[in-house]
Amino acid sequence: MSLNKACLVLNAGSSSLKFSVFRQPKEAPGNQLQAVLNGQISGIGGATQFEAKDADNQQLAKFHWEAHEEMSREALLRYVLRWIDNHLVDDELVAAGHRVVHGGKAISRPQQVDAQLIDTLDGLTPLAPLHQPHTVSAIRLLADIYPELKQVACFDTAFHATQPWLSRAFALPRQISDEGVCKYGFHGLSYEYVTKQLLAKHPRLAQGKVVICHLGNGSSLCAVKDGQSIDTSMSFSALDGVPMGTRSGALDPGVLLYLMREKGMGLEEIEDLLYRRSGLLGVSGLSNDMKVLQESDDPNARQAVELFCFRIAKEVAAMATSMNGINALVFTAGIGENSPAIRAMICEKLSWLGVQLNDTLNQRRGQELISGLGSNIAVFVIPTNEELMIARHTLNLLSPVIGQA
Ligand code: ADP
């Protein structure tokens, strides 16, 4: 019996390695990819855990390594690949798609990996020092272990390549901007997936002016007009925009000068402060987890939640300004998909725009359209799926070589 062709999706983050496998079934051509399994190694560099689930979200494995067993990233990736190999019964991996955080200015679509692309990605490390090196290492290791496996790089920045100069520019001397210090934007694979979903189900709205709020551990917003990115809240780095789980979001640059001059803080200390000790965690002093904060009576937790919603509502207005209007507002990712209370708080602050939620619909799990009949702006909850987006890109790009996806 011949096996199904399958695509491995890897997302090598700063402290995690997420993986998924999607099947391209023999009997169902087209874009109907099926999830086979997914999982992650989290807490790399500290309390490292492994977890894997099948397509029905049933747990297949969960354990942690003891501190003395600390493993290199390479050893962890080798472990994942072996584990996947042992758990694929009806499928064989024919391709791997990677989530690559940075594609710089030049890359605006997925690319098949070759030696030249690896060098290009390596060269972009200064723009994403916490993520890019891990992705490049994963690509190299995969090429080493499976020389026959075709690899595709899918970029978080690519969807934003359509943004106009006005959205991209910083008011800095030209020479600095010309060297690449400008807005790139991230979460592009999520925005692309959500935009496609909206286009398939509500084509008229998707061809209008849409603000998408990707609210997870990392959070950002995107202004999408006629299906194309016009503006986004993250910019040069994934620190800009709204407050996140542990990241500060936009900050007066004068704060950094103050911390350096008056507090004697160095590069690594500031990096740690902005990426790992700020945001919901910093303000609440309690947790980076929105669920924990919403369940807490602590006034600092409540303020952290209020600040999060306030800054997002302000950013929705900024995104609408970039498009000179707004027809639809979409919530996605962990918080956006699962917290009716956060959606309600944000929409309440946008009532001046004529945004009105239907409370019953907002509470209903799986409900897509949650605005009331009288709302000027349609409000949706659309689950994102960056991994599926990567698998589709990968198999589509490789279809001349490995067969139609
Ligand atoms: P990542 O950016 O790591 O992919 P996710 O998109 O999974 O993150 O989002 C994680 C966030 O979603 C966490 O802050 C978590 O608390 C929040 N979240 C998940 N479910 C709920 C819920 N039911 N209510 C509130 N927040 C939730």
Short mmCIF file of C-alpha atoms in Angstrom, two decimals, residues 2-140:
data_model
loop_
_atom_site.label_atom_id
_atom_site.label_comp_id
_atom_site.label_asym_id
_atom_site.label_seq_id
_atom_site.Cartn_x
_atom_site.Cartn_y
_atom_site.Cartn_z
CA SER A 2 1.41 3.38 -0.94
CA LEU A 3 1.73 6.03 1.74
CA ASN A 4 0.17 9.50 1.82
CA LYS A 5 2.46 12.41 1.17
CA ALA A 6 2.90 14.53 4.27
CA CYS A 7 4.41 17.88 5.16
CA LEU A 8 6.30 18.63 8.35
CA VAL A 9 5.86 22.16 9.69
CA LEU A 10 8.50 23.49 12.07
CA ASN A 11 8.42 26.68 14.10
CA ALA A 12 11.72 27.12 15.92
CA GLY A 13 11.20 29.90 18.48
CA SER A 14 13.49 31.46 21.06
CA SER A 15 12.60 28.93 23.77
CA SER A 16 10.29 26.51 21.99
CA LEU A 17 10.18 24.19 18.99
CA LYS A 18 6.68 23.61 17.64
CA PHE A 19 5.93 20.95 15.05
CA SER A 20 2.95 19.71 13.05
CA VAL A 21 2.40 17.16 10.31
CA PHE A 22 -0.22 17.62 7.58
CA ARG A 23 -1.30 14.92 5.16
CA GLN A 24 -2.06 15.40 1.51
CA PRO A 25 -4.52 12.51 1.11
CA LYS A 26 -4.28 10.47 -2.07
CA GLU A 27 -8.04 10.47 -2.56
CA ALA A 28 -8.71 14.15 -1.87
CA PRO A 29 -6.75 16.45 -4.14
CA GLY A 30 -6.95 20.22 -3.84
CA ASN A 31 -6.15 22.13 -0.72
CA GLN A 32 -7.80 19.67 1.66
CA LEU A 33 -4.82 18.98 3.88
CA GLN A 34 -5.50 16.93 7.00
CA ALA A 35 -3.80 17.45 10.35
CA VAL A 36 -2.02 14.29 11.50
CA LEU A 37 -0.23 15.31 14.68
CA ASN A 38 1.28 18.30 16.40
CA GLY A 39 3.34 19.10 19.43
CA GLN A 40 6.08 21.15 20.93
CA ILE A 41 9.17 21.25 23.04
CA SER A 42 8.84 24.19 25.41
CA GLY A 43 11.05 25.77 28.06
CA ILE A 44 14.28 25.19 26.08
CA GLY A 45 17.21 26.32 28.20
CA GLY A 46 15.28 25.68 31.44
CA ALA A 47 12.55 23.23 32.42
CA THR A 48 12.28 21.53 29.05
CA GLN A 49 9.03 19.69 28.23
CA PHE A 50 7.81 17.59 25.34
CA GLU A 51 4.17 17.32 24.39
CA ALA A 52 2.42 15.83 21.36
CA LYS A 53 -1.19 15.37 20.31
CA ASP A 54 -3.02 13.67 17.49
CA ALA A 55 -5.43 15.32 15.04
CA ASP A 56 -8.30 14.98 17.55
CA ASN A 57 -6.27 16.77 20.23
CA GLN A 58 -5.76 13.52 22.16
CA GLN A 59 -2.47 13.48 24.01
CA LEU A 60 0.12 11.11 22.56
CA ALA A 61 3.02 12.07 24.82
CA LYS A 62 3.87 14.46 27.63
CA PHE A 63 6.98 14.52 29.81
CA HIS A 64 9.83 16.74 30.95
CA TRP A 65 13.53 16.23 30.95
CA GLU A 66 15.32 16.38 34.32
CA ALA A 67 17.66 19.35 34.80
CA HIS A 68 20.80 17.19 34.56
CA GLU A 69 19.62 15.88 31.19
CA GLU A 70 19.89 19.32 29.57
CA MET A 71 20.00 18.75 25.81
CA SER A 72 21.28 20.91 22.98
CA ARG A 73 18.78 22.33 20.49
CA GLU A 74 20.20 19.99 17.90
CA ALA A 75 19.61 16.97 20.14
CA LEU A 76 16.05 18.17 20.82
CA LEU A 77 15.29 18.54 17.12
CA ARG A 78 16.75 15.11 16.44
CA TYR A 79 14.50 13.76 19.19
CA VAL A 80 11.41 15.36 17.60
CA LEU A 81 12.26 14.02 14.15
CA ARG A 82 12.78 10.50 15.52
CA TRP A 83 9.53 10.72 17.48
CA ILE A 84 7.60 11.82 14.38
CA ASP A 85 9.21 9.08 12.31
CA ASN A 86 8.06 6.49 14.85
CA HIS A 87 4.50 7.82 14.88
CA LEU A 88 3.78 8.14 11.18
CA VAL A 89 1.96 5.01 10.03
CA ASP A 90 0.17 5.85 6.77
CA ASP A 91 2.27 8.88 5.80
CA GLU A 92 5.73 9.73 4.56
CA LEU A 93 7.31 13.15 4.86
CA VAL A 94 7.99 14.61 1.42
CA ALA A 95 8.43 18.24 2.44
CA ALA A 96 9.13 20.53 5.37
CA GLY A 97 7.86 24.08 5.78
CA HIS A 98 9.46 26.46 8.24
CA ARG A 99 8.05 29.52 9.92
CA VAL A 100 10.78 32.09 9.38
CA VAL A 101 10.38 35.28 11.36
CA HIS A 102 12.33 37.60 9.07
CA GLY A 103 12.58 37.81 5.31
CA GLY A 104 13.95 41.37 5.18
CA LYS A 105 12.83 43.85 2.53
CA ALA A 106 13.36 41.69 -0.53
CA ILE A 107 11.35 38.54 0.25
CA SER A 108 7.61 38.79 -0.29
CA ARG A 109 6.60 35.14 -0.75
CA PRO A 110 7.54 31.62 0.37
CA GLN A 111 10.85 30.32 -1.04
CA GLN A 112 12.26 26.87 -1.61
CA VAL A 113 15.37 26.43 0.52
CA ASP A 114 18.76 26.25 -1.16
CA ALA A 115 22.27 27.18 -0.04
CA GLN A 116 21.85 30.77 -1.22
CA LEU A 117 18.60 31.25 0.71
CA ILE A 118 20.19 29.83 3.87
CA ASP A 119 22.96 32.45 3.55
CA THR A 120 20.37 35.19 3.03
CA LEU A 121 18.44 34.10 6.13
CA ASP A 122 21.65 33.91 8.11
CA GLY A 123 22.46 37.47 7.01
CA LEU A 124 19.13 38.68 8.42
CA THR A 125 20.01 37.52 11.95
CA PRO A 126 20.72 41.09 13.20
CA LEU A 127 17.06 41.92 12.43
CA ALA A 128 15.68 39.01 14.48
CA PRO A 129 18.50 37.84 16.77
CA LEU A 130 16.27 35.85 19.13
CA HIS A 131 14.59 33.75 16.43
CA GLN A 132 16.42 33.68 13.11
CA PRO A 133 19.49 31.67 14.21
CA HIS A 134 17.29 28.85 15.56
CA THR A 135 15.32 28.62 12.31
CA VAL A 136 18.48 28.60 10.22
CA SER A 137 19.99 25.86 12.41
CA ALA A 138 16.81 23.78 12.07
CA ILE A 139 16.88 24.14 8.27
CA ARG A 140 20.55 23.13 8.15
#
